[in-house]
Amino acid sequence: MIPFNKPTYLGNEIECLKKVLRNNKLSGDGEFTLLCNKWFEENIKCKKAFITTSCTHALEISAILADIKEGDEVIMPSFTFVSTANAFVLRRAKIVFVDIRPDTMNIDENLIESAITSKTKAIVVMHYAGIACEMDKILSIAGKYNLVVIEDAAHSIMAKYKNKFLGTIGDIGTFSFHETKNMICGEGGAIIINDGKYIERAEIIREKGTNRSKFYRGEVEKYTWIDIGSSYLPGELNAAYLFAQLENADKILNERMKSWKFYYENLKQIAEDKIIEISVIPKDCAHNAHIFFIKTKNITERKLLVEFLKTKDIMTVYHYIPLHSSAAGIIYGRFNGKDVYTTKESERLLRLPLFYGITSSEISYVCENIIDFYKR
Ligand SMILES: *Cc1c(COP(=O)(O)O)cnc(C)c1O
């Protein structure tokens, strides 16, 4: 059986875990947490990074930092994970969904400006599959209307736009280390602060609204409650597991890129023959091989293909059910303009098995069966 995903595992994680156990210091902000934070600051070149309990939580911190209040509007794509929206709904914002581009599945930068009202506070972009949104245009719109830009970079660790790492381009960025992502620790995330004015408050919100971090650094005599916040810091075991993978970030990236390119080579012909569509990578984007997707003609063809591949023991998955048509999306959001591509393109998209350690013979087998399906 070829599963859709296998959580990344290198083998060196165990040594880092043992070190935590030997030190018997399991709560947050220990040695490995600080190593992880530093890894981000040095390797993706951001002002400040804090690892968190999840990307969902990193997005929640972002919504507080952006000072989102009842009645504020936040612009985002409808083709994204629920957490992108939920974090802002929890602060009582109205979500304004904008259509996506069919080539990258990312928010269509040319439709953002017409969704802006006097209530708009922030633009949240999500770089699907580690392929960047058109950030130059988005930052210029945000500048013109004084909006906060938050990058949901859950898919996008190590991916770049015009040679800048995703997650470091907007005011705030977020990553996920859920076991379905490129680098993992089971459940985990990070918040990346690029606008220095948010650093101090981010640290406080993440520590239950206290200045405990300052206390530990000896900057205050006792620590106390000074802001809203929650327990957004992960334990050291998670941090240790993550650090073992961060140290091998290039190895993981190169492996995945090799697999992604092998899919591309194998499926190029049927894409050129217009039987399926495959990813288009815009010239300014260096992606990170998080996802290899194809697009079928329509939802019916996708269903048949999924079932056919299942009979060959190949597991494939799709996502997302557009947020604006989901039960909560109807209550908390509205779609600005026409849904030309969001629903239609999401119904055609199919993700193929891709994980650290997938073999070229497994990829060949998947591709042969896809080609076979279309021959029948
Ligand atoms: C996985 C994912 C999240 C949530 O990440 P968690 O770490 O599981 O909270 C948020 N946004 C996107 C786009 C994701 O793919």
Coordinates of C-alpha atoms and ligand atoms in Angstrom, one line a residue:
M1 CA 0.0 0.0 0.0
I2 CA 1.2 3.5 -0.8
P3 CA -0.1 5.8 1.9
F4 CA -0.8 9.4 1.2
N5 CA 1.6 10.6 3.9
K6 CA 4.2 9.2 6.3
P7 CA 5.3 11.6 9.0
T8 CA 8.9 12.7 8.4
Y9 CA 11.3 10.7 10.6
L10 CA 15.1 10.9 10.3
G11 CA 16.3 8.8 13.2
N12 CA 18.2 11.5 15.1
E13 CA 15.1 12.7 16.8
I14 CA 15.5 10.1 19.5
E15 CA 18.9 11.6 20.7
C16 CA 17.3 15.0 21.1
L17 CA 14.4 13.4 23.0
K18 CA 16.8 11.5 25.3
K19 CA 18.6 14.7 26.1
V20 CA 15.4 16.3 27.3
L21 CA 14.6 13.3 29.5
R22 CA 18.1 13.3 30.9
N23 CA 17.8 17.0 31.8
N24 CA 14.3 16.3 33.2
K25 CA 13.1 19.7 32.1
L26 CA 9.9 19.2 30.1
S27 CA 8.1 22.5 30.3
G28 CA 8.3 25.2 27.6
D29 CA 11.0 27.7 26.7
G30 CA 13.9 25.4 27.6
E31 CA 17.1 24.6 25.7
F32 CA 15.4 23.1 22.5
T33 CA 12.7 25.8 22.3
L34 CA 15.4 28.5 22.2
L35 CA 17.4 26.5 19.7
C36 CA 14.4 26.3 17.4
N37 CA 13.6 30.0 17.7
K38 CA 17.2 30.8 16.9
W39 CA 17.2 28.4 14.0
F40 CA 14.4 30.4 12.4
E41 CA 16.0 33.7 13.1
E42 CA 19.3 32.6 11.5
N43 CA 18.1 30.4 8.7
I44 CA 15.0 32.1 7.3
K45 CA 16.2 35.5 8.3
C46 CA 13.4 37.0 10.4
K47 CA 13.4 39.5 13.2
K48 CA 11.9 37.2 15.8
A49 CA 10.5 33.7 15.9
F50 CA 8.6 31.8 18.6
I51 CA 7.6 28.2 18.3
T52 CA 4.1 27.6 19.4
T53 CA 1.7 24.7 20.1
S54 CA 0.3 24.8 16.6
C55 CA 0.0 27.0 13.5
T56 CA -3.7 27.5 14.6
H57 CA -2.4 29.0 17.8
A58 CA 0.2 31.1 15.9
L59 CA -2.7 32.5 13.8
E60 CA -4.6 33.3 17.0
I61 CA -1.7 35.2 18.4
S62 CA -1.5 37.1 15.0
A63 CA -5.1 38.1 15.3
I64 CA -4.6 39.5 18.8
L65 CA -1.4 41.3 17.6
A66 CA -3.3 42.8 14.6
D67 CA -5.7 44.2 17.2
I68 CA -8.8 42.6 15.5
K69 CA -12.0 43.7 17.2
E70 CA -15.7 43.0 16.7
G71 CA -16.9 44.3 13.4
D72 CA -13.5 44.4 11.7
E73 CA -13.1 42.8 8.4
V74 CA -10.3 40.4 7.4
I75 CA -9.7 39.5 3.8
M76 CA -8.5 36.0 2.9
P77 CA -9.1 33.2 0.3
S78 CA -11.9 30.7 0.8
F79 CA -9.6 27.9 -0.4
T80 CA -7.7 27.4 2.8
F81 CA -7.7 25.5 6.1
V82 CA -10.4 26.4 8.7
S83 CA -7.8 27.8 11.2
T84 CA -6.9 30.7 8.8
A85 CA -10.4 32.0 9.4
N86 CA -11.2 30.7 12.9
A87 CA -8.3 32.7 14.5
F88 CA -9.9 35.9 13.4
V89 CA -13.5 34.8 14.0
L90 CA -12.5 34.2 17.6
R91 CA -11.8 37.9 17.8
R92 CA -15.2 38.6 16.3
A93 CA -14.1 39.7 12.9
K94 CA -16.1 39.2 9.7
I95 CA -14.3 37.2 7.1
V96 CA -14.3 38.5 3.6
F97 CA -13.4 35.8 1.1
V98 CA -11.8 36.6 -2.2
D99 CA -11.6 34.3 -5.2
I100 CA -8.3 32.4 -6.1
R101 CA -6.2 32.2 -9.2
P102 CA -6.7 28.9 -11.0
D103 CA -2.9 28.5 -11.7
T104 CA -1.5 28.6 -8.1
M105 CA -4.8 28.2 -6.1
N106 CA -3.7 31.3 -4.1
I107 CA -5.7 34.4 -3.4
D108 CA -6.1 36.5 -6.6
E109 CA -4.1 39.6 -5.8
N110 CA -6.1 41.6 -8.4
L111 CA -9.4 41.1 -6.5
I112 CA -8.2 42.2 -3.1
E113 CA -8.6 45.9 -3.5
S114 CA -12.3 45.8 -4.5
A115 CA -13.0 43.8 -1.3
I116 CA -11.6 46.5 1.0
T117 CA -14.0 48.7 3.0
S118 CA -13.6 51.2 5.8
K119 CA -13.8 48.2 8.2
T120 CA -10.9 46.2 6.7
K121 CA -8.1 45.6 9.1
A122 CA -6.0 42.8 7.6
I123 CA -5.2 40.7 4.6
V124 CA -4.4 37.0 5.4
V125 CA -2.7 35.2 2.6
M126 CA -2.1 31.4 2.4
H127 CA 0.7 30.2 0.2
Y128 CA -0.8 26.9 -1.2
A129 CA 1.7 24.1 -1.6
G130 CA 4.6 26.4 -0.7
I131 CA 4.0 28.4 -3.9
A132 CA 4.0 32.1 -3.0
C133 CA 1.2 34.5 -3.4
E134 CA 2.0 37.7 -5.5
M135 CA 3.4 39.4 -2.4
D136 CA 4.7 42.6 -4.0
K137 CA 1.2 43.5 -5.2
I138 CA -0.3 42.5 -1.9
L139 CA 2.1 44.5 0.2
S140 CA 1.5 47.6 -2.0
I141 CA -2.2 47.3 -1.5
A142 CA -1.8 46.8 2.2
G143 CA 0.5 49.9 2.4
K144 CA -2.0 52.0 0.5
Y145 CA -4.8 51.2 2.9
N146 CA -2.7 50.7 6.1
L147 CA -3.6 47.0 6.5
V148 CA -1.7 44.3 8.4
V149 CA -0.5 41.4 6.2
I150 CA -0.4 38.0 7.8
E151 CA 1.1 35.0 5.9
D152 CA -0.4 31.6 6.7
A153 CA 2.8 29.8 5.7
A154 CA 1.7 26.5 7.1
H155 CA 2.8 24.7 3.9
S156 CA 5.7 26.8 3.1
I157 CA 8.8 26.3 5.3
M158 CA 11.9 27.0 3.3
A159 CA 10.0 28.1 0.2
K160 CA 10.8 31.5 -1.3
Y161 CA 9.4 34.5 -3.2
K162 CA 11.9 36.6 -5.0
N163 CA 14.6 35.1 -2.8
K164 CA 12.8 35.9 0.5
F165 CA 11.6 33.1 2.7
L166 CA 7.8 32.8 2.9
G167 CA 6.6 33.8 6.3
T168 CA 9.1 36.6 6.5
I169 CA 7.5 38.9 4.0
G170 CA 4.3 40.1 5.6
D171 CA 4.1 41.8 9.1
I172 CA 3.6 38.3 10.7
G173 CA 4.0 34.8 9.4
T174 CA 3.0 31.4 10.8
F175 CA 4.2 27.8 10.3
S176 CA 2.9 24.4 11.1
F177 CA 4.7 21.3 12.2
H178 CA 1.7 19.0 12.2
E179 CA 2.7 15.6 11.1
T180 CA 1.3 16.1 7.6
K181 CA 3.7 19.0 6.9
N182 CA 7.3 18.9 5.6
M183 CA 9.0 19.2 9.0
I184 CA 7.1 18.0 12.0
C185 CA 6.8 17.4 15.8
G186 CA 3.3 15.9 15.9
E187 CA 1.5 19.1 16.8
G188 CA 3.4 22.4 16.7
G189 CA 3.8 25.7 15.0
A190 CA 5.7 29.0 14.9
I191 CA 5.0 32.7 14.8
I192 CA 7.4 34.8 12.8
I193 CA 7.5 38.5 13.7
N194 CA 8.8 40.7 10.9
D195 CA 7.5 44.0 12.2
G196 CA 9.5 44.7 15.3
K197 CA 6.6 46.6 17.1
Y198 CA 4.9 43.2 17.7
I199 CA 7.8 41.4 19.3
E200 CA 7.2 42.3 23.0
R201 CA 3.5 41.7 22.9
A202 CA 3.8 38.4 21.1
E203 CA 6.1 37.1 23.8
I204 CA 3.5 38.1 26.5
I205 CA 0.4 36.7 24.7
R206 CA 2.2 33.4 24.2
E207 CA 3.0 33.2 27.9
K208 CA -0.6 33.4 29.1
G209 CA -0.6 37.2 29.1
T210 CA 2.3 37.4 31.5
N211 CA 5.8 38.9 31.4
R212 CA 7.3 35.6 32.6
S213 CA 9.9 35.6 29.8
K214 CA 11.2 39.0 30.9
F215 CA 11.4 37.6 34.5
Y216 CA 13.4 34.7 33.3
R217 CA 15.8 37.0 31.6
G218 CA 16.1 39.0 34.8
E219 CA 14.5 42.1 33.3
V220 CA 11.8 42.4 35.9
E221 CA 11.7 41.4 39.6
K222 CA 8.5 39.4 39.5
Y223 CA 6.2 38.4 36.8
T224 CA 2.5 39.3 36.6
W225 CA -0.6 39.4 34.4
I226 CA -0.4 42.3 32.0
D227 CA -2.3 41.4 28.8
I228 CA -4.7 38.8 27.3
G229 CA -3.1 35.6 26.3
S230 CA -3.0 31.8 26.5
S231 CA -0.7 28.9 26.9
Y232 CA 0.8 28.9 23.4
L233 CA 4.2 27.5 24.2
P234 CA 5.0 23.9 23.4
G235 CA 6.8 21.5 25.8
E236 CA 10.4 20.7 25.4
L237 CA 9.8 17.2 24.0
N238 CA 8.1 18.7 21.0
A239 CA 10.7 21.3 20.6
A240 CA 13.5 18.7 20.7
Y241 CA 11.8 16.6 18.0
L242 CA 11.3 19.6 15.8
F243 CA 14.9 20.8 16.3
A244 CA 16.2 17.4 15.1
Q245 CA 14.4 18.0 11.8
L246 CA 15.2 21.7 11.5
E247 CA 18.9 20.8 11.7
N248 CA 18.3 18.6 8.6
A249 CA 16.0 21.1 6.8
D250 CA 18.1 21.0 3.6
K251 CA 18.2 17.2 3.5
I252 CA 14.4 17.0 3.9
L253 CA 13.8 19.7 1.3
N254 CA 16.2 18.1 -1.3
E255 CA 14.6 14.7 -0.9
R256 CA 11.1 16.1 -1.3
M257 CA 12.2 18.2 -4.3
K258 CA 13.6 15.1 -6.0
S259 CA 10.3 13.3 -5.5
W260 CA 8.3 16.2 -6.7
K261 CA 10.4 16.6 -9.9
F262 CA 10.1 12.9 -10.5
Y263 CA 6.3 13.2 -10.4
Y264 CA 6.6 16.1 -12.7
E265 CA 8.7 14.2 -15.3
N266 CA 6.4 11.2 -15.2
L267 CA 3.2 13.2 -15.7
K268 CA 4.4 16.0 -18.0
Q269 CA 3.3 14.2 -21.1
I270 CA -0.3 13.6 -20.1
A271 CA -0.4 17.2 -18.9
E272 CA 0.9 18.4 -22.3
D273 CA -1.7 16.3 -23.9
K274 CA -4.3 18.1 -21.8
I275 CA -5.6 15.0 -20.1
I276 CA -4.8 16.4 -16.7
E277 CA -3.3 19.6 -15.3
I278 CA -0.2 19.8 -13.1
S279 CA 1.3 22.6 -11.0
V280 CA 2.5 25.8 -12.6
I281 CA 5.3 27.4 -10.7
P282 CA 5.5 31.2 -11.3
K283 CA 9.0 32.5 -12.1
D284 CA 9.4 34.4 -8.8
C285 CA 8.6 31.3 -6.7
A286 CA 10.9 28.6 -5.3
H287 CA 8.6 26.1 -3.8
N288 CA 9.3 23.4 -1.2
A289 CA 7.7 20.3 -2.6
H290 CA 5.0 20.3 0.1
I291 CA 2.3 19.0 -2.2
F292 CA 2.1 17.4 -5.7
F293 CA -1.3 17.9 -7.1
I294 CA -3.0 17.2 -10.3
K295 CA -6.3 18.5 -11.6
T296 CA -8.9 16.3 -13.2
K297 CA -11.6 17.4 -15.6
N298 CA -14.2 17.7 -12.9
I299 CA -15.4 16.3 -9.6
T300 CA -16.9 13.1 -11.2
E301 CA -13.7 12.2 -12.9
R302 CA -11.8 12.9 -9.7
K303 CA -14.0 10.5 -7.8
L304 CA -13.5 7.7 -10.4
L305 CA -9.7 8.3 -10.3
V306 CA -9.6 8.2 -6.5
E307 CA -11.6 4.9 -6.5
F308 CA -9.4 3.4 -9.3
L309 CA -6.2 4.3 -7.5
K310 CA -7.6 2.8 -4.2
T311 CA -8.1 -0.5 -6.0
K312 CA -4.3 -0.3 -6.8
D313 CA -3.6 0.4 -3.1
I314 CA -2.7 4.1 -3.7
M315 CA -4.1 6.6 -1.3
T316 CA -4.8 10.1 -2.6
V317 CA -6.6 13.0 -0.9
Y318 CA -8.1 16.3 -1.7
H319 CA -9.0 19.5 0.1
Y320 CA -10.3 22.1 0.9
I321 CA -14.1 22.3 1.0
P322 CA -14.2 26.1 0.4
L323 CA -14.8 27.9 3.6
H324 CA -17.5 30.2 2.3
S325 CA -19.8 27.3 1.6
S326 CA -19.2 25.5 4.9
A327 CA -21.6 25.8 7.8
A328 CA -19.5 28.2 9.8
G329 CA -18.3 30.1 6.8
I330 CA -21.9 31.0 5.9
I331 CA -22.3 32.5 9.4
Y332 CA -19.0 34.2 9.8
G333 CA -18.0 35.2 6.3
R334 CA -19.1 36.6 3.0
F335 CA -17.7 36.0 -0.4
N336 CA -16.8 39.3 -2.2
G337 CA -17.4 39.2 -5.9
K338 CA -18.0 36.0 -7.8
D339 CA -16.8 32.5 -7.0
V340 CA -15.4 31.8 -10.4
Y341 CA -12.5 29.5 -9.5
T342 CA -12.6 28.6 -5.7
T343 CA -15.3 25.9 -5.9
K344 CA -14.6 24.7 -9.4
E345 CA -10.9 24.3 -9.1
S346 CA -11.0 22.8 -5.5
E347 CA -13.3 20.1 -6.9
R348 CA -10.7 19.2 -9.6
L349 CA -7.7 19.0 -7.3
L350 CA -6.2 15.7 -6.2
R351 CA -3.0 15.4 -4.0
L352 CA -0.7 12.4 -4.8
P353 CA 1.3 10.6 -2.1
L354 CA 4.4 12.6 -1.2
F355 CA 6.5 12.2 1.9
Y356 CA 10.1 12.0 3.0
G357 CA 11.3 8.6 2.0
I358 CA 8.9 7.8 -0.8
T359 CA 10.8 5.8 -3.4
S360 CA 11.0 6.5 -7.1
S361 CA 9.5 3.1 -7.8
E362 CA 6.5 4.1 -5.7
I363 CA 6.2 7.3 -7.6
S364 CA 6.5 5.4 -11.0
Y365 CA 3.7 3.0 -9.8
V366 CA 1.4 5.9 -8.9
C367 CA 2.0 7.7 -12.3
E368 CA 1.7 4.5 -14.3
N369 CA -1.7 3.9 -12.8
I370 CA -2.9 7.4 -13.4
I371 CA -1.8 7.1 -17.1
D372 CA -3.5 3.7 -17.2
F373 CA -6.7 5.2 -15.8
Y374 CA -6.9 7.7 -18.7
K375 CA -6.1 5.0 -21.3
R376 CA -9.1 2.9 -20.2
Ligands
LIG1 C1 -2.0 22.7 8.6 C2 -2.5 24.0 8.4 C3 -2.9 24.9 9.4 C4 -3.0 24.4 10.8 O1 -1.8 23.9 11.3 P1 -1.8 23.3 12.8 O2 -0.4 23.3 13.2 O3 -2.4 21.9 12.6 O4 -2.7 24.1 13.7 C5 -3.3 26.2 9.1 N1 -3.3 26.6 7.9 C6 -3.0 25.8 6.8 C7 -3.1 26.4 5.4 C8 -2.7 24.5 7.0 O5 -2.4 23.7 6.0

